[in-house]
Amino acid sequence: MPPHSQPQRVDAPLSASAIFLVVSVKDIADDDTAATVRNVVSSVNDTAKNVAFRDPSANLICTVGIGARVWEVVTKKLPKPSELHAFREVKGATHTAISTPGDLLFHIRAERRDLCFELERQLLDQLGDSVTVEDETVGFRYFDNRDLLGFIDGTANPVGADTQEAVLVAGTDVAGSSVDIVGGSYVVVQKYLHKMDSWKALKTEAQEEIIGRTKFDNVELDDAPPDVQKSHKSLNTIVDEATGAEHDILRDNMPFGSPGSKEYGTYFIGYTRHLWVIEQMLHNMFVGSPPGKHDRLLDYSTAVTGSVFFMPSLALLDEIGDD
Ligand code: HEM
Ligand SMILES: *[C@@H]1O[C@H](CO)[C@@H](O)[C@H](O)[C@H]1NC(C)=O
C-alpha cells in the first residue's frame, strides 16, 4: 500500500468502551459551516492524539466517515466514491431496514470510557452549531465480547492481512481521478433494539439455530439445506459467484443499553471494501434468502437507524484540511 493511501485505524481491535456518534450538518451551503466541518474532519486524528496521550495504554482510536450528501462540500469536490450513496431502505415482507439521516460518523474506541467521553466532548465543542446530533450510542464490552442476546459477536471477522483485503478500497477498484479514495472504506451503521423478553423465552437450542453458532462455546453449526430457514450466519455468508471466494466484512458491533429504561441493543457497524456486499447481506436478512425466509434474529431485533459513510485514507483527510 503506497504511503499516500495509509488508512485510518479501521482495523483497530474491539475495545472495552466505544462511542458511535452520528451528526448531520445543519446548513452545508453556508461557507463558515463547511469550513468548520472540514477543519474538524481533517484534524480528527490530531484531536484524538491529544486525548490519547493522557493514557497511551488505553489505546484511544477515532475514525471518521463522511456521508454522500456532504461529500462534495467537505472534500472540496473530490470525486465521490463510486458506491457511496445514502442508506437504501430494505423492505422485507415483515421487517424493514430503515434509512435515517447522518452526514458524519465518529467511531471512538478505547479501554477507558472517560477517554471516549472526553474526545466526543472536544469534537462536539469544535463542531458547535454546525451540526445536529442524530444519534449518540455508548457501547461496552460484555464479558467475552458477547452481545446482549448472549452470543459471542465478531468471531468470523477477518484477521491480519485479510482485514485490509476485506475493508480497504484498492488501486485495482478505481479508475482515473478516483485514486484519492484508495485506502478508504465504506461503513454501514444500524442501531438495533432487542425484544429481550421474547428472546429469553426461547430455548437455547432455538436461539442457536437462529444465530448459527452454539451459545456457550461458540462453535459453528452446519448450514441448513437449500430452501430451509437459514441462520444469521448463513444468510451473511456472501460467496462470489465467479471465484467461489467469500466476501468478508469487518464488524465492530457493541452492546449498549439501560436496564432501568428496559433498553437492550446491539450497535451494528460494518466496514467493507465493496458497499454492495453489506447491501446484499441486508437483503438476505430482511427480504430473505430464499425471499420470504427472513433472518429470525429480526423477530427479536428492530433496526431504528441506518446510515452509510465513506472513511477516507489519512492522506485524503490531510488534503481536506489544506487551504
Ligand atoms: C441485531 C444485530 C446483530 C447481532 C446481535 C448480530 C450477531 C451476530 C453473531 C452472534 C454472529 C456469530 C458470530 C460471529 O461470527 O461474529 C454474527 C455473524 C455475522 N453477522 Fe451479525 N449480528 C447483527 C447484525 C448483523 C448485520 C446487520 C449484518 C450485515 C449487514 C451482520 C453480518 C454478520 C456477518 C457477516 C457474520 C459472519 C458470518 C460468517 O460466519 O461468515 N450482522 N452476527
Ligand atoms: C492516528 O492515525 C495513525 C495512523 O493510522 C494511527 O496509528 C493512530 O492510532 C491514530 N490516532 C488515533 C488517536 O486515532
GROMACS .gro file of C-alpha atoms and ligand atoms in nm:
model
  380
    1MET     CA    1   0.000   0.000   0.000
    2PRO     CA    2   0.162   0.332  -0.104
    3PRO     CA    3   0.219   0.574   0.187
    4HIS     CA    4  -0.021   0.833   0.045
    5SER     CA    5  -0.310   0.593   0.093
    6GLN     CA    6  -0.238   0.496   0.454
    7PRO     CA    7  -0.577   0.409   0.603
    8GLN     CA    8  -0.738   0.532   0.922
    9ARG     CA    9  -0.728   0.273   1.200
   10VAL     CA   10  -1.031   0.088   1.072
   11ASP     CA   11  -0.855  -0.234   1.176
   12ALA     CA   12  -0.835  -0.138   1.546
   13PRO     CA   13  -0.948  -0.419   1.778
   14LEU     CA   14  -1.271  -0.432   1.976
   15SER     CA   15  -1.236  -0.226   2.292
   16ALA     CA   16  -1.387  -0.214   2.638
   17SER     CA   17  -1.572   0.105   2.553
   18ALA     CA   18  -1.690   0.272   2.232
   19ILE     CA   19  -1.895   0.569   2.116
   20PHE     CA   20  -2.081   0.584   1.786
   21LEU     CA   21  -2.161   0.947   1.709
   22VAL     CA   22  -2.369   1.034   1.402
   23VAL     CA   23  -2.431   1.401   1.321
   24SER     CA   24  -2.597   1.595   1.041
   25VAL     CA   25  -2.457   1.918   0.904
   26LYS     CA   26  -2.718   2.192   0.953
   27ASP     CA   27  -2.652   2.413   0.652
   28ILE     CA   28  -2.392   2.270   0.418
   29ALA     CA   29  -2.441   2.564   0.175
   30ASP     CA   30  -2.304   2.803   0.441
   31ASP     CA   31  -1.932   2.869   0.390
   32ASP     CA   32  -1.846   2.904   0.760
   33THR     CA   33  -2.022   2.580   0.838
   34ALA     CA   34  -1.840   2.399   0.560
   35ALA     CA   35  -1.504   2.536   0.680
   36THR     CA   36  -1.571   2.428   1.038
   37VAL     CA   37  -1.670   2.078   0.933
   38ARG     CA   38  -1.365   2.045   0.707
   39ASN     CA   39  -1.135   2.151   0.990
   40VAL     CA   40  -1.281   1.912   1.242
   41VAL     CA   41  -1.285   1.619   0.999
   42SER     CA   42  -0.931   1.675   0.872
   43SER     CA   43  -0.782   1.718   1.220
   44VAL     CA   44  -0.969   1.437   1.396
   45ASN     CA   45  -0.653   1.227   1.427
   46ASP     CA   46  -0.469   1.517   1.596
   47THR     CA   47  -0.757   1.590   1.828
   48ALA     CA   48  -0.769   1.224   1.923
   49LYS     CA   49  -0.392   1.208   1.969
   50ASN     CA   50  -0.408   1.485   2.230
   51VAL     CA   51  -0.660   1.292   2.434
   52ALA     CA   52  -0.494   0.955   2.371
   53PHE     CA   53  -0.163   1.080   2.508
   54ARG     CA   54  -0.314   1.119   2.854
   55ASP     CA   55  -0.317   0.739   2.885
   56PRO     CA   56  -0.148   0.561   2.595
   57SER     CA   57  -0.228   0.223   2.749
   58ALA     CA   58  -0.599   0.292   2.695
   59ASN     CA   59  -0.545   0.275   2.318
   60LEU     CA   60  -0.786   0.551   2.213
   61ILE     CA   61  -0.867   0.534   1.842
   62CYS     CA   62  -1.104   0.752   1.643
   63THR     CA   63  -1.208   0.709   1.281
   64VAL     CA   64  -1.431   0.946   1.084
   65GLY     CA   65  -1.669   0.878   0.797
   66ILE     CA   66  -1.831   1.117   0.552
   67GLY     CA   67  -2.182   1.071   0.408
   68ALA     CA   68  -2.290   1.109   0.045
   69ARG     CA   69  -2.492   1.430   0.098
   70VAL     CA   70  -2.193   1.633   0.218
   71TRP     CA   71  -1.910   1.452   0.036
   72GLU     CA   72  -1.858   1.718  -0.232
   73VAL     CA   73  -1.851   2.015   0.003
   74VAL     CA   74  -1.645   1.851   0.276
   75THR     CA   75  -1.382   1.713   0.037
   76LYS     CA   76  -1.377   2.025  -0.181
   77LYS     CA   77  -1.514   1.845  -0.486
   78LEU     CA   78  -1.308   1.527  -0.484
   79PRO     CA   79  -1.485   1.260  -0.691
   80LYS     CA   80  -1.738   1.068  -0.485
   81PRO     CA   81  -1.653   0.700  -0.417
   82SER     CA   82  -1.847   0.513  -0.686
   83GLU     CA   83  -2.069   0.318  -0.445
   84LEU     CA   84  -2.130   0.598  -0.192
   85HIS     CA   85  -2.497   0.688  -0.152
   86ALA     CA   86  -2.743   0.734   0.133
   87PHE     CA   87  -2.855   0.414   0.308
   88ARG     CA   88  -3.115   0.247   0.085
   89GLU     CA   89  -3.412   0.120   0.282
   90VAL     CA   90  -3.456  -0.258   0.260
   91LYS     CA   91  -3.822  -0.353   0.291
   92GLY     CA   92  -3.899  -0.717   0.359
   93ALA     CA   93  -4.246  -0.867   0.398
   94THR     CA   94  -4.217  -0.847   0.778
   95HIS     CA   95  -3.922  -0.623   0.871
   96THR     CA   96  -3.768  -0.307   0.730
   97ALA     CA   97  -3.412  -0.174   0.747
   98ILE     CA   98  -3.489   0.196   0.769
   99SER     CA   99  -3.273   0.477   0.638
  100THR     CA  100  -3.204   0.768   0.876
  101PRO     CA  101  -3.012   1.097   0.836
  102GLY     CA  102  -2.639   1.128   0.910
  103ASP     CA  103  -2.357   1.318   0.739
  104LEU     CA  104  -2.061   1.231   0.963
  105LEU     CA  105  -1.979   0.927   1.174
  106PHE     CA  106  -1.722   0.928   1.453
  107HIS     CA  107  -1.628   0.578   1.571
  108ILE     CA  108  -1.444   0.620   1.901
  109ARG     CA  109  -1.282   0.326   2.082
  110ALA     CA  110  -1.072   0.291   2.398
  111GLU     CA  111  -1.018   0.073   2.701
  112ARG     CA  112  -1.147   0.362   2.913
  113ARG     CA  113  -1.490   0.520   2.895
  114ASP     CA  114  -1.356   0.857   3.012
  115LEU     CA  115  -1.120   0.898   2.717
  116CYS     CA  116  -1.404   0.822   2.474
  117PHE     CA  117  -1.620   1.072   2.657
  118GLU     CA  118  -1.352   1.341   2.652
  119LEU     CA  119  -1.285   1.303   2.281
  120GLU     CA  120  -1.654   1.316   2.196
  121ARG     CA  121  -1.687   1.629   2.407
  122GLN     CA  122  -1.400   1.801   2.228
  123LEU     CA  123  -1.527   1.704   1.882
  124LEU     CA  124  -1.876   1.836   1.956
  125ASP     CA  125  -1.726   2.155   2.102
  126GLN     CA  126  -1.533   2.208   1.780
  127LEU     CA  127  -1.836   2.139   1.562
  128GLY     CA  128  -2.052   2.373   1.771
  129ASP     CA  129  -2.369   2.491   1.598
  130SER     CA  130  -2.265   2.346   1.262
  131VAL     CA  131  -2.424   2.011   1.332
  132THR     CA  132  -2.722   1.835   1.486
  133VAL     CA  133  -2.659   1.513   1.677
  134GLU     CA  134  -2.868   1.239   1.515
  135ASP     CA  135  -2.754   0.958   1.743
  136GLU     CA  136  -2.502   0.901   2.017
  137THR     CA  137  -2.462   0.542   2.134
  138VAL     CA  138  -2.226   0.436   2.410
  139GLY     CA  139  -2.123   0.072   2.377
  140PHE     CA  140  -1.943  -0.151   2.622
  141ARG     CA  141  -1.770  -0.488   2.618
  142TYR     CA  142  -1.996  -0.752   2.770
  143PHE     CA  143  -1.787  -1.038   2.909
  144ASP     CA  144  -1.606  -1.231   2.630
  145ASN     CA  145  -1.732  -0.999   2.351
  146ARG     CA  146  -2.092  -1.117   2.384
  147ASP     CA  147  -2.392  -0.930   2.253
  148LEU     CA  148  -2.684  -0.880   2.490
  149LEU     CA  149  -2.853  -1.184   2.332
  150GLY     CA  150  -2.573  -1.383   2.497
  151PHE     CA  151  -2.374  -1.483   2.187
  152ILE     CA  152  -2.009  -1.409   2.112
  153ASP     CA  153  -2.011  -1.149   1.835
  154GLY     CA  154  -1.727  -1.081   1.590
  155THR     CA  155  -1.574  -1.428   1.561
  156ALA     CA  156  -1.591  -1.459   1.183
  157ASN     CA  157  -1.412  -1.128   1.129
  158PRO     CA  158  -1.107  -1.139   0.902
  159VAL     CA  159  -0.768  -1.119   1.077
  160GLY     CA  160  -0.424  -0.991   0.978
  161ALA     CA  161  -0.368  -0.911   0.611
  162ASP     CA  162  -0.716  -1.043   0.524
  163THR     CA  163  -0.864  -0.745   0.707
  164GLN     CA  164  -0.713  -0.489   0.469
  165GLU     CA  165  -0.817  -0.705   0.176
  166ALA     CA  166  -1.178  -0.711   0.302
  167VAL     CA  167  -1.222  -0.349   0.404
  168LEU     CA  168  -0.995  -0.119   0.202
  169VAL     CA  169  -1.065   0.011  -0.148
  170ALA     CA  170  -0.767  -0.098  -0.361
  171GLY     CA  171  -0.598   0.066  -0.659
  172THR     CA  172  -0.748  -0.201  -0.884
  173ASP     CA  173  -1.100  -0.100  -0.774
  174VAL     CA  174  -1.083   0.255  -0.907
  175ALA     CA  175  -1.001   0.447  -1.222
  176GLY     CA  176  -0.851   0.788  -1.301
  177SER     CA  177  -0.911   1.071  -1.054
  178SER     CA  178  -1.088   0.838  -0.809
  179VAL     CA  179  -0.745   0.721  -0.694
  180ASP     CA  180  -0.793   0.951  -0.393
  181ILE     CA  181  -1.031   0.703  -0.236
  182VAL     CA  182  -0.776   0.419  -0.233
  183GLY     CA  183  -0.713   0.314   0.129
  184GLY     CA  184  -1.064   0.419   0.231
  185SER     CA  185  -1.351   0.204   0.343
  186TYR     CA  186  -1.732   0.203   0.318
  187VAL     CA  187  -1.909   0.187   0.654
  188VAL     CA  188  -2.267   0.093   0.737
  189VAL     CA  189  -2.420   0.151   1.081
  190GLN     CA  190  -2.753   0.037   1.224
  191LYS     CA  191  -2.876   0.064   1.578
  192TYR     CA  192  -3.084  -0.238   1.684
  193LEU     CA  193  -3.313  -0.269   1.987
  194HIS     CA  194  -3.380  -0.618   2.120
  195LYS     CA  195  -3.706  -0.767   2.243
  196MET     CA  196  -3.540  -0.929   2.540
  197ASP     CA  197  -3.843  -1.093   2.699
  198SER     CA  198  -3.939  -1.290   2.391
  199TRP     CA  199  -3.575  -1.376   2.314
  200LYS     CA  200  -3.529  -1.512   2.665
  201ALA     CA  201  -3.847  -1.717   2.629
  202LEU     CA  202  -3.674  -1.918   2.353
  203LYS     CA  203  -3.485  -2.234   2.441
  204THR     CA  204  -3.108  -2.208   2.396
  205GLU     CA  205  -3.122  -2.456   2.104
  206ALA     CA  206  -3.375  -2.235   1.922
  207GLN     CA  207  -3.153  -1.931   1.975
  208GLU     CA  208  -2.853  -2.124   1.843
  209GLU     CA  209  -3.040  -2.221   1.526
  210ILE     CA  210  -3.123  -1.856   1.464
  211ILE     CA  211  -2.763  -1.741   1.505
  212GLY     CA  212  -2.588  -2.043   1.350
  213ARG     CA  213  -2.346  -2.095   1.638
  214THR     CA  214  -2.361  -2.257   1.981
  215LYS     CA  215  -2.407  -2.015   2.267
  216PHE     CA  216  -2.171  -2.142   2.535
  217ASP     CA  217  -1.867  -2.243   2.332
  218ASN     CA  218  -1.925  -2.051   2.005
  219VAL     CA  219  -1.899  -2.349   1.767
  220GLU     CA  220  -2.037  -2.305   1.413
  221LEU     CA  221  -2.346  -2.509   1.322
  222ASP     CA  222  -2.378  -2.670   0.978
  223ASP     CA  223  -2.559  -2.471   0.710
  224ALA     CA  224  -2.921  -2.573   0.657
  225PRO     CA  225  -3.003  -2.743   0.323
  226PRO     CA  226  -3.133  -2.514   0.043
  227ASP     CA  227  -3.488  -2.381   0.092
  228VAL     CA  228  -3.480  -2.447   0.465
  229GLN     CA  229  -3.473  -2.147   0.702
  230LYS     CA  230  -3.115  -2.020   0.709
  231SER     CA  231  -2.934  -1.897   1.018
  232HIS     CA  232  -2.799  -1.544   1.062
  233LYS     CA  233  -2.451  -1.680   0.993
  234SER     CA  234  -2.554  -1.850   0.667
  235LEU     CA  235  -2.756  -1.551   0.540
  236ASN     CA  236  -2.448  -1.334   0.588
  237THR     CA  237  -2.204  -1.562   0.409
  238ILE     CA  238  -2.164  -1.399   0.068
  239VAL     CA  239  -1.987  -1.620  -0.183
  240ASP     CA  240  -1.851  -1.473  -0.507
  241GLU     CA  241  -2.024  -1.647  -0.799
  242ALA     CA  242  -1.718  -1.623  -1.022
  243THR     CA  243  -1.437  -1.719  -0.783
  244GLY     CA  244  -1.619  -1.908  -0.508
  245ALA     CA  245  -1.437  -1.692  -0.251
  246GLU     CA  246  -1.621  -1.547   0.049
  247HIS     CA  247  -1.664  -1.169   0.072
  248ASP     CA  248  -1.572  -1.083   0.431
  249ILE     CA  249  -1.660  -0.761   0.609
  250LEU     CA  250  -1.524  -0.627   0.940
  251ARG     CA  251  -1.781  -0.587   1.219
  252ASP     CA  252  -1.715  -0.391   1.537
  253ASN     CA  253  -2.061  -0.436   1.692
  254MET     CA  254  -2.105  -0.327   2.052
  255PRO     CA  255  -2.380  -0.387   2.307
  256PHE     CA  256  -2.546  -0.085   2.463
  257GLY     CA  257  -2.837  -0.040   2.695
  258SER     CA  258  -3.000   0.070   3.012
  259PRO     CA  259  -3.184  -0.186   3.226
  260GLY     CA  260  -3.360   0.099   3.408
  261SER     CA  261  -3.537   0.200   3.090
  262LYS     CA  262  -3.554  -0.158   2.959
  263GLU     CA  263  -3.332  -0.070   2.665
  264TYR     CA  264  -3.117  -0.354   2.529
  265GLY     CA  265  -2.941  -0.318   2.199
  266THR     CA  266  -2.667  -0.402   1.953
  267TYR     CA  267  -2.496  -0.130   1.754
  268PHE     CA  268  -2.404  -0.283   1.418
  269ILE     CA  269  -2.108  -0.131   1.237
  270GLY     CA  270  -1.963  -0.295   0.927
  271TYR     CA  271  -1.654  -0.185   0.735
  272THR     CA  272  -1.628  -0.305   0.375
  273ARG     CA  273  -1.430  -0.258   0.054
  274HIS     CA  274  -1.748  -0.303  -0.152
  275LEU     CA  275  -2.068  -0.148  -0.025
  276TRP     CA  276  -2.271  -0.397  -0.229
  277VAL     CA  277  -2.153  -0.681  -0.003
  278ILE     CA  278  -2.323  -0.533   0.304
  279GLU     CA  279  -2.627  -0.438   0.093
  280GLN     CA  280  -2.651  -0.800  -0.017
  281MET     CA  281  -2.633  -0.911   0.349
  282LEU     CA  282  -2.912  -0.669   0.441
  283HIS     CA  283  -3.120  -0.800   0.153
  284ASN     CA  284  -3.067  -1.159   0.267
  285MET     CA  285  -3.158  -1.069   0.626
  286PHE     CA  286  -3.466  -0.852   0.562
  287VAL     CA  287  -3.613  -0.989   0.237
  288GLY     CA  288  -3.481  -1.339   0.300
  289SER     CA  289  -3.290  -1.597   0.103
  290PRO     CA  290  -3.494  -1.752  -0.047
  291PRO     CA  291  -3.725  -1.447  -0.034
  292GLY     CA  292  -3.979  -1.477   0.247
  293LYS     CA  293  -3.741  -1.662   0.478
  294HIS     CA  294  -3.602  -1.358   0.658
  295ASP     CA  295  -3.341  -1.368   0.933
  296ARG     CA  296  -3.526  -1.479   1.250
  297LEU     CA  297  -3.288  -1.256   1.450
  298LEU     CA  298  -3.505  -0.970   1.321
  299ASP     CA  299  -3.812  -1.105   1.503
  300TYR     CA  300  -3.619  -1.011   1.822
  301SER     CA  301  -3.423  -0.708   1.696
  302THR     CA  302  -3.557  -0.387   1.542
  303ALA     CA  303  -3.337  -0.155   1.337
  304VAL     CA  304  -3.404   0.204   1.446
  305THR     CA  305  -3.130   0.377   1.242
  306GLY     CA  306  -2.944   0.311   0.917
  307SER     CA  307  -2.670   0.522   0.754
  308VAL     CA  308  -2.379   0.484   0.512
  309PHE     CA  309  -2.043   0.664   0.516
  310PHE     CA  310  -1.703   0.653   0.349
  311MET     CA  311  -1.392   0.658   0.571
  312PRO     CA  312  -1.114   0.811   0.363
  313SER     CA  313  -0.741   0.750   0.395
  314LEU     CA  314  -0.531   0.978   0.619
  315ALA     CA  315  -0.389   1.146   0.307
  316LEU     CA  316  -0.734   1.243   0.186
  317LEU     CA  317  -0.820   1.378   0.532
  318ASP     CA  318  -0.500   1.587   0.518
  319GLU     CA  319  -0.591   1.721   0.176
  320ILE     CA  320  -0.929   1.837   0.305
  321GLY     CA  321  -0.757   2.049   0.568
  322ASP     CA  322  -0.514   2.226   0.331
  323ASP     CA  323  -0.634   2.573   0.247
  324HEM     C1  324  -2.908  -0.728   1.595
  324HEM     C2  325  -2.797  -0.712   1.527
  324HEM     C3  326  -2.695  -0.821   1.511
  324HEM     C4  327  -2.650  -0.912   1.603
  324HEM     C5  328  -2.689  -0.924   1.750
  324HEM     C6  329  -2.554  -0.997   1.535
  324HEM     C7  330  -2.488  -1.104   1.594
  324HEM     C8  331  -2.405  -1.192   1.526
  324HEM     C9  332  -2.344  -1.309   1.584
  324HEM    C10  333  -2.359  -1.353   1.729
  324HEM    C11  334  -2.271  -1.371   1.488
  324HEM    C12  335  -2.190  -1.502   1.500
  324HEM    C13  336  -2.051  -1.481   1.548
  324HEM    C14  337  -1.964  -1.403   1.453
  324HEM     O1  338  -1.917  -1.456   1.351
  324HEM     O2  339  -1.945  -1.285   1.479
  324HEM    C15  340  -2.284  -1.291   1.369
  324HEM    C16  341  -2.222  -1.319   1.249
  324HEM    C17  342  -2.226  -1.237   1.139
  324HEM     N1  343  -2.306  -1.126   1.122
  324HEM    FE1  344  -2.430  -1.045   1.260
  324HEM     N2  345  -2.543  -0.956   1.405
  324HEM    C18  346  -2.629  -0.849   1.386
  324HEM    C19  347  -2.648  -0.779   1.268
  324HEM    C20  348  -2.580  -0.801   1.152
  324HEM    C21  349  -2.595  -0.725   1.031
  324HEM    C22  350  -2.694  -0.608   1.013
  324HEM    C23  351  -2.507  -0.775   0.940
  324HEM    C24  352  -2.478  -0.733   0.799
  324HEM    C25  353  -2.545  -0.643   0.730
  324HEM    C26  354  -2.437  -0.884   1.004
  324HEM    C27  355  -2.336  -0.959   0.945
  324HEM    C28  356  -2.278  -1.071   1.002
  324HEM    C29  357  -2.173  -1.149   0.936
  324HEM    C30  358  -2.108  -1.120   0.801
  324HEM    C31  359  -2.142  -1.254   1.022
  324HEM    C32  360  -2.037  -1.364   0.998
  324HEM    C33  361  -2.093  -1.473   0.912
  324HEM    C34  362  -1.989  -1.582   0.887
  324HEM     O3  363  -1.976  -1.671   0.972
  324HEM     O4  364  -1.921  -1.574   0.786
  324HEM     N3  365  -2.484  -0.898   1.132
  324HEM     N4  366  -2.367  -1.184   1.394
  325LIG     C1  367  -0.389   0.846   1.403
  325LIG     O1  368  -0.352   0.778   1.283
  325LIG     C2  369  -0.243   0.688   1.294
  325LIG     C3  370  -0.217   0.628   1.160
  325LIG     O2  371  -0.326   0.548   1.118
  325LIG     C4  372  -0.271   0.581   1.397
  325LIG     O3  373  -0.159   0.498   1.416
  325LIG     C5  374  -0.314   0.645   1.528
  325LIG     O4  375  -0.353   0.542   1.616
  325LIG     C6  376  -0.427   0.742   1.507
  325LIG     N1  377  -0.461   0.804   1.635
  325LIG     C7  378  -0.583   0.799   1.689
  325LIG     C8  379  -0.593   0.857   1.825
  325LIG     O5  380  -0.682   0.753   1.633
   0.00000   0.00000   0.00000
